[in-house]
Amino acid sequence: MNQTDQNQILFERAQRHIPGGVNSPVRAFRSVGGTPCFIERGSGARIWDAAGNSYLDYVGSWGPLILGHAHPEVIAAVQEAAARGLSFGAPTHAEVELAELLATLVPSLEMVRLVSSGTEATMSAIRLARGSTGRDLLVKFEGCYHGHSDSLLVKAGSGLLTFGNPSSAGIPADVARHTLVLPYNDPAALAEAFAHQGDAIAAVILEPVAGNMNLIVPRPEFLHAARELTQQHGALLIFDEVMTGFRVGLTSAQGRFGITPDLSTFGKVIGGGMPLAAFGGRREIMAHIAPLGAVYQAGTLSGNPIAVAAGLATLKCLQVPGFYETLEARAQALCAGLAAAAQRHGIACCAQNVGGMFGLYFTERLPESYADIMACDREMFNRFFHAMLAAGHYFAPSAFEAGFVSAAHTQADITDTIEAADACLAA
Ligand code: HOZ
């Protein structure tokens, strides 16, 4: 049997009992075409699929694996915690430590609640914003993705954008009408919304670096307008840092850009590859959460001890001096090298990174909006994706996702990927 058939065989089996053969839509390779790789194992910057192929991985489980796969300290912490029991549904010492550490590293997190996924974190933060302000209207931005709860699946990014259907079926119109969608990076549109409906807006939620419509860097004036307008009108500013949290720096995007939100959501890196997320913020707002207040939120696996152990071990490694400087340098080198390789072959291409996340665009200039992203050459991306995959370099299977570099990627790995891109783009 041809080795490569193993992925195909598994995909066919998977489709019999799992919708689309995957447990999260982007994994299905539908926008790029072809068969998804069924991953058997990972180590450092590499993953291996069921057919025995190995790849340098620039997905990193969509962001959590900032230390690379199977980092020894994280695995040891997980094994040690697992030996003491998988779940208690009761408070533990370790979750207190994690809450204290998060509050120290990100000072806006005066109080935090641990949950199991980014979706849960954003959904709960919005309920809290509505419950604490007594208002219903939520402002989000076109192409931003904040998980799959009802209020947030309106003109969303990630898988919805990948499949060209940015608003999900199954959301009652009555729910969707409480979500106002505005263009990202457009402070004037936000000011106008507040001028008209400012006293009805509970919260503005945004990705402080948009990472679910490829990657868009925020204009400073956009973030400042979001902070000032929410403050002026008694609304809350929610930073969705599920992707950017501890990915763009030790103080996350809010520290990097010097903006203090009222509430923030975290996920991915804080769980080190385990299902862990959090929402938190100002003490007086968080005091509305049950059991202190009337906004209900709960979960059997919230603060799960194995996930917390992985998160603590990961956050410890991130505090080593120079960690983020090296990560940023690697991501920058990758971006510069990929763009230069494409340009050498006359292909319109640019790339940029923020910390350890990056965007690669087949277009002339760096995109600043959803519209700019939609104008990129998707066919070119798909060709690039498949040529790189065949050469052993695993990029996100969608032109609408950010990429991720980990601390396990060496300069030699980056050089290898750039050389492969040069060869692929020449063909
Ligand atoms: N929504 C994630 C990317 N932005 C994809 C999650 C997954 O497929 O694992």
GROMACS .gro file of C-alpha atoms and ligand atoms in nm:
model
  436
    1MET     CA    1   0.000   0.000   0.000
    2ASN     CA    2   0.122   0.346  -0.087
    3GLN     CA    3   0.226   0.523   0.235
    4THR     CA    4   0.037   0.840   0.138
    5ASP     CA    5  -0.284   0.640   0.116
    6GLN     CA    6  -0.294   0.616   0.495
    7ASN     CA    7  -0.423   0.973   0.524
    8GLN     CA    8  -0.680   0.904   0.252
    9ILE     CA    9  -0.795   0.581   0.418
   10LEU     CA   10  -0.838   0.754   0.753
   11PHE     CA   11  -1.019   1.046   0.587
   12GLU     CA   12  -1.266   0.811   0.422
   13ARG     CA   13  -1.328   0.632   0.750
   14ALA     CA   14  -1.360   0.961   0.936
   15GLN     CA   15  -1.624   1.092   0.697
   16ARG     CA   16  -1.852   0.800   0.778
   17HIS     CA   17  -1.905   0.909   1.138
   18ILE     CA   18  -1.767   1.262   1.173
   19PRO     CA   19  -1.924   1.546   0.970
   20GLY     CA   20  -1.676   1.632   0.696
   21GLY     CA   21  -1.432   1.390   0.858
   22VAL     CA   22  -1.307   1.656   1.100
   23ASN     CA   23  -1.389   1.796   1.441
   24SER     CA   24  -1.329   2.157   1.339
   25PRO     CA   25  -1.405   2.276   0.984
   26VAL     CA   26  -1.075   2.434   0.873
   27ARG     CA   27  -0.898   2.103   0.926
   28ALA     CA   28  -1.085   1.951   0.631
   29PHE     CA   29  -0.860   2.118   0.366
   30ARG     CA   30  -1.175   2.215   0.176
   31SER     CA   31  -1.058   2.557   0.063
   32VAL     CA   32  -0.718   2.431  -0.051
   33GLY     CA   33  -0.845   2.094  -0.173
   34GLY     CA   34  -0.691   1.754  -0.111
   35THR     CA   35  -0.674   1.520   0.185
   36PRO     CA   36  -0.601   1.640   0.537
   37CYS     CA   37  -0.294   1.504   0.710
   38PHE     CA   38  -0.388   1.283   1.004
   39ILE     CA   39  -0.124   1.367   1.261
   40GLU     CA   40   0.037   1.085   1.455
   41ARG     CA   41   0.285   1.276   1.666
   42GLY     CA   42   0.483   1.594   1.709
   43SER     CA   43   0.821   1.682   1.853
   44GLY     CA   44   0.968   2.033   1.865
   45ALA     CA   45   0.893   2.213   1.539
   46ARG     CA   46   0.798   1.892   1.353
   47ILE     CA   47   0.489   1.679   1.309
   48TRP     CA   48   0.448   1.337   1.147
   49ASP     CA   49   0.136   1.218   0.967
   50ALA     CA   50  -0.022   0.876   0.936
   51ALA     CA   51   0.167   0.812   0.612
   52GLY     CA   52   0.500   0.870   0.786
   53ASN     CA   53   0.560   1.211   0.624
   54SER     CA   54   0.729   1.470   0.843
   55TYR     CA   55   0.663   1.845   0.823
   56LEU     CA   56   0.801   2.162   0.976
   57ASP     CA   57   0.486   2.286   1.142
   58TYR     CA   58   0.372   2.650   1.113
   59VAL     CA   59   0.024   2.584   1.257
   60GLY     CA   60   0.126   2.475   1.606
   61SER     CA   61  -0.225   2.351   1.687
   62TRP     CA   62  -0.351   2.695   1.573
   63GLY     CA   63  -0.142   2.883   1.826
   64PRO     CA   64  -0.111   2.708   2.163
   65LEU     CA   65   0.223   2.537   2.098
   66ILE     CA   66   0.452   2.834   2.142
   67LEU     CA   67   0.718   2.599   2.283
   68GLY     CA   68   0.677   2.346   2.004
   69HIS     CA   69   0.533   1.996   2.026
   70ALA     CA   70   0.577   1.773   2.331
   71HIS     CA   71   0.799   2.018   2.518
   72PRO     CA   72   0.969   1.810   2.792
   73GLU     CA   73   0.878   2.046   3.079
   74VAL     CA   74   0.514   2.063   2.974
   75ILE     CA   75   0.489   1.687   2.928
   76ALA     CA   76   0.650   1.626   3.268
   77ALA     CA   77   0.405   1.867   3.435
   78VAL     CA   78   0.109   1.697   3.265
   79GLN     CA   79   0.229   1.350   3.363
   80GLU     CA   80   0.287   1.455   3.721
   81ALA     CA   81  -0.058   1.616   3.746
   82ALA     CA   82  -0.230   1.323   3.573
   83ALA     CA   83  -0.084   1.079   3.823
   84ARG     CA   84  -0.262   1.275   4.098
   85GLY     CA   85  -0.604   1.260   3.930
   86LEU     CA   86  -0.764   1.387   3.611
   87SER     CA   87  -1.044   1.606   3.741
   88PHE     CA   88  -1.197   1.696   4.074
   89GLY     CA   89  -1.470   1.949   4.000
   90ALA     CA   90  -1.340   2.131   4.307
   91PRO     CA   91  -1.084   2.408   4.360
   92THR     CA   92  -0.712   2.324   4.344
   93HIS     CA   93  -0.392   2.495   4.458
   94ALA     CA   94  -0.259   2.508   4.100
   95GLU     CA   95  -0.552   2.710   3.964
   96VAL     CA   96  -0.492   2.973   4.234
   97GLU     CA   97  -0.129   2.991   4.120
   98LEU     CA   98  -0.235   3.028   3.758
   99ALA     CA   99  -0.481   3.307   3.839
  100GLU     CA  100  -0.212   3.488   4.040
  101LEU     CA  101   0.041   3.449   3.760
  102LEU     CA  102  -0.202   3.576   3.495
  103ALA     CA  103  -0.285   3.878   3.711
  104THR     CA  104   0.086   3.952   3.758
  105LEU     CA  105   0.179   3.923   3.391
  106VAL     CA  106  -0.131   4.103   3.259
  107PRO     CA  107  -0.229   4.365   3.519
  108SER     CA  108  -0.576   4.431   3.369
  109LEU     CA  109  -0.670   4.079   3.485
  110GLU     CA  110  -0.758   4.178   3.840
  111MET     CA  111  -0.979   3.871   3.858
  112VAL     CA  112  -1.000   3.575   3.623
  113ARG     CA  113  -1.232   3.281   3.569
  114LEU     CA  114  -1.081   2.971   3.408
  115VAL     CA  115  -1.283   2.790   3.141
  116SER     CA  116  -1.205   2.521   2.884
  117SER     CA  117  -1.211   2.693   2.543
  118GLY     CA  118  -1.174   3.030   2.379
  119THR     CA  119  -1.536   3.011   2.269
  120GLU     CA  120  -1.647   2.969   2.628
  121ALA     CA  121  -1.428   3.259   2.737
  122THR     CA  122  -1.563   3.507   2.480
  123MET     CA  123  -1.922   3.390   2.519
  124SER     CA  124  -1.898   3.435   2.896
  125ALA     CA  125  -1.723   3.773   2.871
  126ILE     CA  126  -2.007   3.899   2.652
  127ARG     CA  127  -2.273   3.771   2.889
  128LEU     CA  128  -2.084   3.945   3.168
  129ALA     CA  129  -2.061   4.269   2.970
  130ARG     CA  130  -2.434   4.259   2.903
  131GLY     CA  131  -2.518   4.161   3.259
  132SER     CA  132  -2.300   4.426   3.418
  133THR     CA  133  -2.402   4.714   3.189
  134GLY     CA  134  -2.768   4.619   3.152
  135ARG     CA  135  -2.734   4.673   2.775
  136ASP     CA  136  -2.774   4.426   2.488
  137LEU     CA  137  -2.590   4.559   2.185
  138LEU     CA  138  -2.251   4.413   2.099
  139VAL     CA  139  -2.008   4.563   1.849
  140LYS     CA  140  -1.773   4.328   1.665
  141PHE     CA  141  -1.562   4.371   1.354
  142GLU     CA  142  -1.587   4.214   1.013
  143GLY     CA  143  -1.354   3.914   0.976
  144CYS     CA  144  -1.281   3.889   1.348
  145TYR     CA  145  -1.356   3.547   1.492
  146HIS     CA  146  -1.435   3.506   1.859
  147GLY     CA  147  -1.541   3.143   1.878
  148HIS     CA  148  -1.870   2.991   1.779
  149SER     CA  149  -2.129   3.125   2.021
  150ASP     CA  150  -2.445   3.270   1.867
  151SER     CA  151  -2.380   3.642   1.916
  152LEU     CA  152  -2.038   3.614   1.755
  153LEU     CA  153  -2.105   3.419   1.438
  154VAL     CA  154  -2.206   3.726   1.243
  155LYS     CA  155  -1.962   3.821   0.964
  156ALA     CA  156  -1.695   3.616   1.137
  157GLY     CA  157  -1.352   3.503   1.021
  158SER     CA  158  -1.164   3.172   1.043
  159GLY     CA  159  -1.361   2.871   0.912
  160LEU     CA  160  -1.660   3.084   0.818
  161LEU     CA  161  -1.446   3.301   0.594
  162THR     CA  162  -1.263   2.999   0.459
  163PHE     CA  163  -1.592   2.853   0.342
  164GLY     CA  164  -1.725   3.184   0.215
  165ASN     CA  165  -2.017   3.194   0.457
  166PRO     CA  166  -1.925   3.449   0.722
  167SER     CA  167  -2.252   3.424   0.913
  168SER     CA  168  -2.362   3.083   1.039
  169ALA     CA  169  -2.703   2.927   0.981
  170GLY     CA  170  -2.888   2.850   1.302
  171ILE     CA  171  -2.852   3.192   1.463
  172PRO     CA  172  -3.197   3.339   1.537
  173ALA     CA  173  -3.245   3.679   1.375
  174ASP     CA  174  -3.347   3.801   1.716
  175VAL     CA  175  -3.000   3.718   1.849
  176ALA     CA  176  -2.810   3.848   1.545
  177ARG     CA  177  -2.983   4.186   1.564
  178HIS     CA  178  -2.799   4.251   1.891
  179THR     CA  179  -2.463   4.228   1.714
  180LEU     CA  180  -2.347   4.529   1.517
  181VAL     CA  181  -2.067   4.452   1.270
  182LEU     CA  182  -1.824   4.727   1.170
  183PRO     CA  183  -1.510   4.734   0.953
  184TYR     CA  184  -1.184   4.657   1.134
  185ASN     CA  185  -0.930   4.938   1.156
  186ASP     CA  186  -1.193   5.206   1.089
  187PRO     CA  187  -1.218   5.444   1.386
  188ALA     CA  188  -1.464   5.672   1.203
  189ALA     CA  189  -1.718   5.390   1.161
  190LEU     CA  190  -1.687   5.310   1.531
  191ALA     CA  191  -1.734   5.676   1.627
  192GLU     CA  192  -2.045   5.691   1.410
  193ALA     CA  193  -2.191   5.380   1.572
  194PHE     CA  194  -2.139   5.529   1.917
  195ALA     CA  195  -2.286   5.861   1.804
  196HIS     CA  196  -2.607   5.683   1.703
  197GLN     CA  197  -2.640   5.398   1.952
  198GLY     CA  198  -2.384   5.469   2.223
  199ASP     CA  199  -2.626   5.426   2.512
  200ALA     CA  200  -2.732   5.078   2.390
  201ILE     CA  201  -2.383   4.934   2.340
  202ALA     CA  202  -2.277   4.691   2.612
  203ALA     CA  203  -1.935   4.612   2.470
  204VAL     CA  204  -1.695   4.634   2.181
  205ILE     CA  205  -1.506   4.309   2.125
  206LEU     CA  206  -1.202   4.289   1.903
  207GLU     CA  207  -0.894   4.085   1.828
  208PRO     CA  208  -0.610   4.329   1.906
  209VAL     CA  209  -0.424   4.169   1.616
  210ALA     CA  210  -0.679   4.011   1.385
  211GLY     CA  211  -0.566   3.653   1.327
  212ASN     CA  212  -0.869   3.485   1.179
  213MET     CA  213  -0.879   3.664   0.845
  214ASN     CA  214  -0.511   3.593   0.792
  215LEU     CA  215  -0.330   3.857   1.000
  216ILE     CA  216  -0.420   4.225   1.021
  217VAL     CA  217  -0.219   4.465   1.236
  218PRO     CA  218  -0.438   4.717   1.418
  219ARG     CA  219  -0.392   5.084   1.342
  220PRO     CA  220  -0.300   5.257   1.671
  221GLU     CA  221  -0.582   5.509   1.617
  222PHE     CA  222  -0.831   5.223   1.586
  223LEU     CA  223  -0.738   5.074   1.923
  224HIS     CA  224  -0.730   5.418   2.087
  225ALA     CA  225  -1.073   5.504   1.946
  226ALA     CA  226  -1.212   5.175   2.078
  227ARG     CA  227  -1.073   5.253   2.423
  228GLU     CA  228  -1.189   5.615   2.433
  229LEU     CA  229  -1.535   5.568   2.282
  230THR     CA  230  -1.625   5.279   2.512
  231GLN     CA  231  -1.512   5.481   2.812
  232GLN     CA  232  -1.707   5.790   2.706
  233HIS     CA  233  -2.028   5.594   2.651
  234GLY     CA  234  -2.022   5.358   2.949
  235ALA     CA  235  -1.958   5.050   2.733
  236LEU     CA  236  -1.690   4.787   2.798
  237LEU     CA  237  -1.389   4.715   2.581
  238ILE     CA  238  -1.316   4.344   2.545
  239PHE     CA  239  -0.985   4.233   2.399
  240ASP     CA  240  -1.008   3.882   2.261
  241GLU     CA  241  -0.653   3.768   2.328
  242VAL     CA  242  -0.724   3.401   2.273
  243MET     CA  243  -0.475   3.412   1.986
  244THR     CA  244  -0.252   3.707   2.082
  245GLY     CA  245  -0.230   3.627   2.456
  246PHE     CA  246   0.136   3.546   2.541
  247ARG     CA  247   0.190   3.497   2.167
  248VAL     CA  248   0.286   3.856   2.081
  249GLY     CA  249   0.471   3.920   2.407
  250LEU     CA  250   0.471   3.838   2.777
  251THR     CA  251   0.221   4.116   2.846
  252SER     CA  252   0.012   4.010   2.546
  253ALA     CA  253  -0.128   4.253   2.288
  254GLN     CA  254  -0.262   4.490   2.552
  255GLY     CA  255   0.085   4.537   2.696
  256ARG     CA  256   0.247   4.557   2.355
  257PHE     CA  257   0.009   4.829   2.235
  258GLY     CA  258  -0.037   5.005   2.570
  259ILE     CA  259  -0.417   4.978   2.582
  260THR     CA  260  -0.595   4.851   2.893
  261PRO     CA  261  -0.924   4.678   2.816
  262ASP     CA  262  -1.201   4.629   3.073
  263LEU     CA  263  -1.223   4.257   3.003
  264SER     CA  264  -1.000   4.017   2.813
  265THR     CA  265  -1.022   3.660   2.700
  266PHE     CA  266  -0.732   3.418   2.680
  267GLY     CA  267  -0.690   3.063   2.553
  268LYS     CA  268  -0.445   2.870   2.335
  269VAL     CA  269  -0.098   2.951   2.488
  270ILE     CA  270  -0.226   2.966   2.848
  271GLY     CA  271  -0.319   2.598   2.821
  272GLY     CA  272   0.005   2.495   2.652
  273GLY     CA  273  -0.189   2.261   2.420
  274MET     CA  274  -0.452   2.148   2.673
  275PRO     CA  275  -0.813   2.272   2.677
  276LEU     CA  276  -0.783   2.581   2.896
  277ALA     CA  277  -0.899   2.939   2.853
  278ALA     CA  278  -0.987   3.232   3.074
  279PHE     CA  279  -1.172   3.557   3.086
  280GLY     CA  280  -1.102   3.833   3.330
  281GLY     CA  281  -1.067   4.199   3.396
  282ARG     CA  282  -1.168   4.473   3.633
  283ARG     CA  283  -1.264   4.355   3.980
  284GLU     CA  284  -1.594   4.540   3.995
  285ILE     CA  285  -1.704   4.392   3.662
  286MET     CA  286  -1.593   4.039   3.752
  287ALA     CA  287  -1.788   4.072   4.077
  288HIS     CA  288  -2.104   4.027   3.867
  289ILE     CA  289  -2.007   3.664   3.798
  290ALA     CA  290  -2.174   3.389   4.003
  291PRO     CA  291  -2.135   3.308   4.288
  292LEU     CA  292  -2.057   3.675   4.364
  293GLY     CA  293  -2.318   3.816   4.127
  294ALA     CA  294  -2.610   3.739   3.901
  295VAL     CA  295  -2.431   3.656   3.576
  296TYR     CA  296  -2.418   3.277   3.560
  297GLN     CA  297  -2.122   3.083   3.426
  298ALA     CA  298  -2.003   2.733   3.523
  299GLY     CA  299  -1.819   2.424   3.396
  300THR     CA  300  -1.736   2.075   3.521
  301LEU     CA  301  -1.390   2.082   3.360
  302SER     CA  302  -1.317   2.451   3.426
  303GLY     CA  303  -0.969   2.488   3.574
  304ASN     CA  304  -0.900   2.122   3.497
  305PRO     CA  305  -0.581   2.025   3.687
  306ILE     CA  306  -0.403   1.870   3.388
  307ALA     CA  307  -0.472   2.172   3.169
  308VAL     CA  308  -0.365   2.409   3.447
  309ALA     CA  309  -0.041   2.215   3.493
  310ALA     CA  310   0.036   2.243   3.120
  311GLY     CA  311  -0.046   2.614   3.130
  312LEU     CA  312   0.174   2.685   3.431
  313ALA     CA  313   0.466   2.493   3.282
  314THR     CA  314   0.430   2.682   2.954
  315LEU     CA  315   0.404   3.025   3.116
  316LYS     CA  316   0.715   2.947   3.321
  317CYS     CA  317   0.918   2.884   3.005
  318LEU     CA  318   0.794   3.207   2.846
  319GLN     CA  319   0.943   3.412   3.129
  320VAL     CA  320   1.302   3.315   3.044
  321PRO     CA  321   1.480   3.638   2.944
  322GLY     CA  322   1.514   3.674   2.567
  323PHE     CA  323   1.234   3.427   2.489
  324TYR     CA  324   1.019   3.670   2.292
  325GLU     CA  325   1.312   3.843   2.124
  326THR     CA  326   1.424   3.511   1.973
  327LEU     CA  327   1.068   3.414   1.878
  328GLU     CA  328   1.008   3.749   1.710
  329ALA     CA  329   1.342   3.733   1.525
  330ARG     CA  330   1.257   3.387   1.387
  331ALA     CA  331   0.911   3.497   1.272
  332GLN     CA  332   1.056   3.811   1.114
  333ALA     CA  333   1.322   3.611   0.931
  334LEU     CA  334   1.055   3.374   0.800
  335CYS     CA  335   0.837   3.659   0.674
  336ALA     CA  336   1.124   3.847   0.509
  337GLY     CA  337   1.252   3.528   0.347
  338LEU     CA  338   0.915   3.410   0.214
  339ALA     CA  339   0.824   3.749   0.069
  340ALA     CA  340   1.167   3.789  -0.092
  341ALA     CA  341   1.151   3.438  -0.241
  342ALA     CA  342   0.814   3.511  -0.402
  343GLN     CA  343   0.919   3.852  -0.527
  344ARG     CA  344   1.233   3.701  -0.684
  345HIS     CA  345   1.002   3.497  -0.903
  346GLY     CA  346   0.785   3.795  -0.994
  347ILE     CA  347   0.499   3.694  -0.763
  348ALA     CA  348   0.317   3.968  -0.574
  349CYS     CA  349   0.363   3.873  -0.212
  350CYS     CA  350   0.425   4.026   0.127
  351ALA     CA  351   0.439   3.902   0.483
  352GLN     CA  352   0.451   4.040   0.835
  353ASN     CA  353   0.464   3.917   1.190
  354VAL     CA  354   0.364   4.036   1.534
  355GLY     CA  355   0.565   3.842   1.790
  356GLY     CA  356   0.532   3.474   1.706
  357MET     CA  357   0.231   3.504   1.474
  358PHE     CA  358   0.256   3.590   1.106
  359GLY     CA  359   0.059   3.663   0.792
  360LEU     CA  360   0.158   3.574   0.436
  361TYR     CA  361  -0.036   3.746   0.157
  362PHE     CA  362  -0.027   3.702  -0.218
  363THR     CA  363  -0.080   4.068  -0.298
  364GLU     CA  364   0.129   4.383  -0.355
  365ARG     CA  365   0.096   4.557  -0.018
  366LEU     CA  366   0.025   4.463   0.340
  367PRO     CA  367  -0.352   4.431   0.393
  368GLU     CA  368  -0.513   4.654   0.655
  369SER     CA  369  -0.875   4.549   0.628
  370TYR     CA  370  -1.112   4.263   0.552
  371ALA     CA  371  -1.157   4.406   0.201
  372ASP     CA  372  -0.780   4.402   0.144
  373ILE     CA  373  -0.766   4.038   0.255
  374MET     CA  374  -1.048   3.942   0.022
  375ALA     CA  375  -0.849   4.090  -0.267
  376CYS     CA  376  -0.547   3.857  -0.212
  377ASP     CA  377  -0.475   3.586  -0.469
  378ARG     CA  378  -0.631   3.273  -0.317
  379GLU     CA  379  -0.538   3.048  -0.611
  380MET     CA  380  -0.175   3.140  -0.562
  381PHE     CA  381  -0.201   3.064  -0.192
  382ASN     CA  382  -0.350   2.723  -0.262
  383ARG     CA  383  -0.071   2.637  -0.505
  384PHE     CA  384   0.187   2.754  -0.252
  385PHE     CA  385   0.021   2.554   0.025
  386HIS     CA  386   0.026   2.225  -0.166
  387ALA     CA  387   0.377   2.269  -0.302
  388MET     CA  388   0.506   2.344   0.048
  389LEU     CA  389   0.315   2.053   0.199
  390ALA     CA  390   0.467   1.817  -0.055
  391ALA     CA  391   0.809   1.959   0.037
  392GLY     CA  392   0.748   1.895   0.409
  393HIS     CA  393   0.634   2.237   0.534
  394TYR     CA  394   0.291   2.251   0.699
  395PHE     CA  395   0.113   2.588   0.670
  396ALA     CA  396  -0.250   2.654   0.769
  397PRO     CA  397  -0.480   2.502   0.504
  398SER     CA  398  -0.656   2.832   0.444
  399ALA     CA  399  -0.557   3.176   0.317
  400PHE     CA  400  -0.758   3.322   0.606
  401GLU     CA  401  -0.559   3.201   0.902
  402ALA     CA  402  -0.252   3.346   1.071
  403GLY     CA  403   0.058   3.128   1.094
  404PHE     CA  404   0.262   3.050   1.404
  405VAL     CA  405   0.632   3.013   1.476
  406SER     CA  406   0.739   2.837   1.794
  407ALA     CA  407   1.049   2.859   2.009
  408ALA     CA  408   1.140   2.515   1.877
  409HIS     CA  409   1.189   2.651   1.524
  410THR     CA  410   1.561   2.701   1.476
  411GLN     CA  411   1.718   2.944   1.232
  412ALA     CA  412   1.810   2.637   1.026
  413ASP     CA  413   1.441   2.537   1.011
  414ILE     CA  414   1.345   2.884   0.893
  415THR     CA  415   1.617   2.881   0.628
  416ASP     CA  416   1.500   2.538   0.517
  417THR     CA  417   1.143   2.666   0.474
  418ILE     CA  418   1.255   2.974   0.282
  419GLU     CA  419   1.466   2.760   0.048
  420ALA     CA  420   1.172   2.527  -0.007
  421ALA     CA  421   0.945   2.825  -0.080
  422ASP     CA  422   1.200   2.958  -0.328
  423ALA     CA  423   1.199   2.625  -0.512
  424CYS     CA  424   0.819   2.588  -0.496
  425LEU     CA  425   0.752   2.939  -0.621
  426ALA     CA  426   1.000   2.903  -0.906
  427ALA     CA  427   0.813   2.601  -1.040
  428HOZ     N1  428  -1.066   2.832   1.458
  428HOZ     C1  429  -0.933   2.782   1.456
  428HOZ     C2  430  -0.845   2.866   1.370
  428HOZ     N2  431  -0.859   3.004   1.383
  428HOZ     C3  432  -0.927   2.642   1.405
  428HOZ     C4  433  -0.931   2.545   1.515
  428HOZ     C5  434  -0.902   2.402   1.472
  428HOZ     O1  435  -0.943   2.360   1.365
  428HOZ     O2  436  -0.840   2.333   1.548
   0.00000   0.00000   0.00000
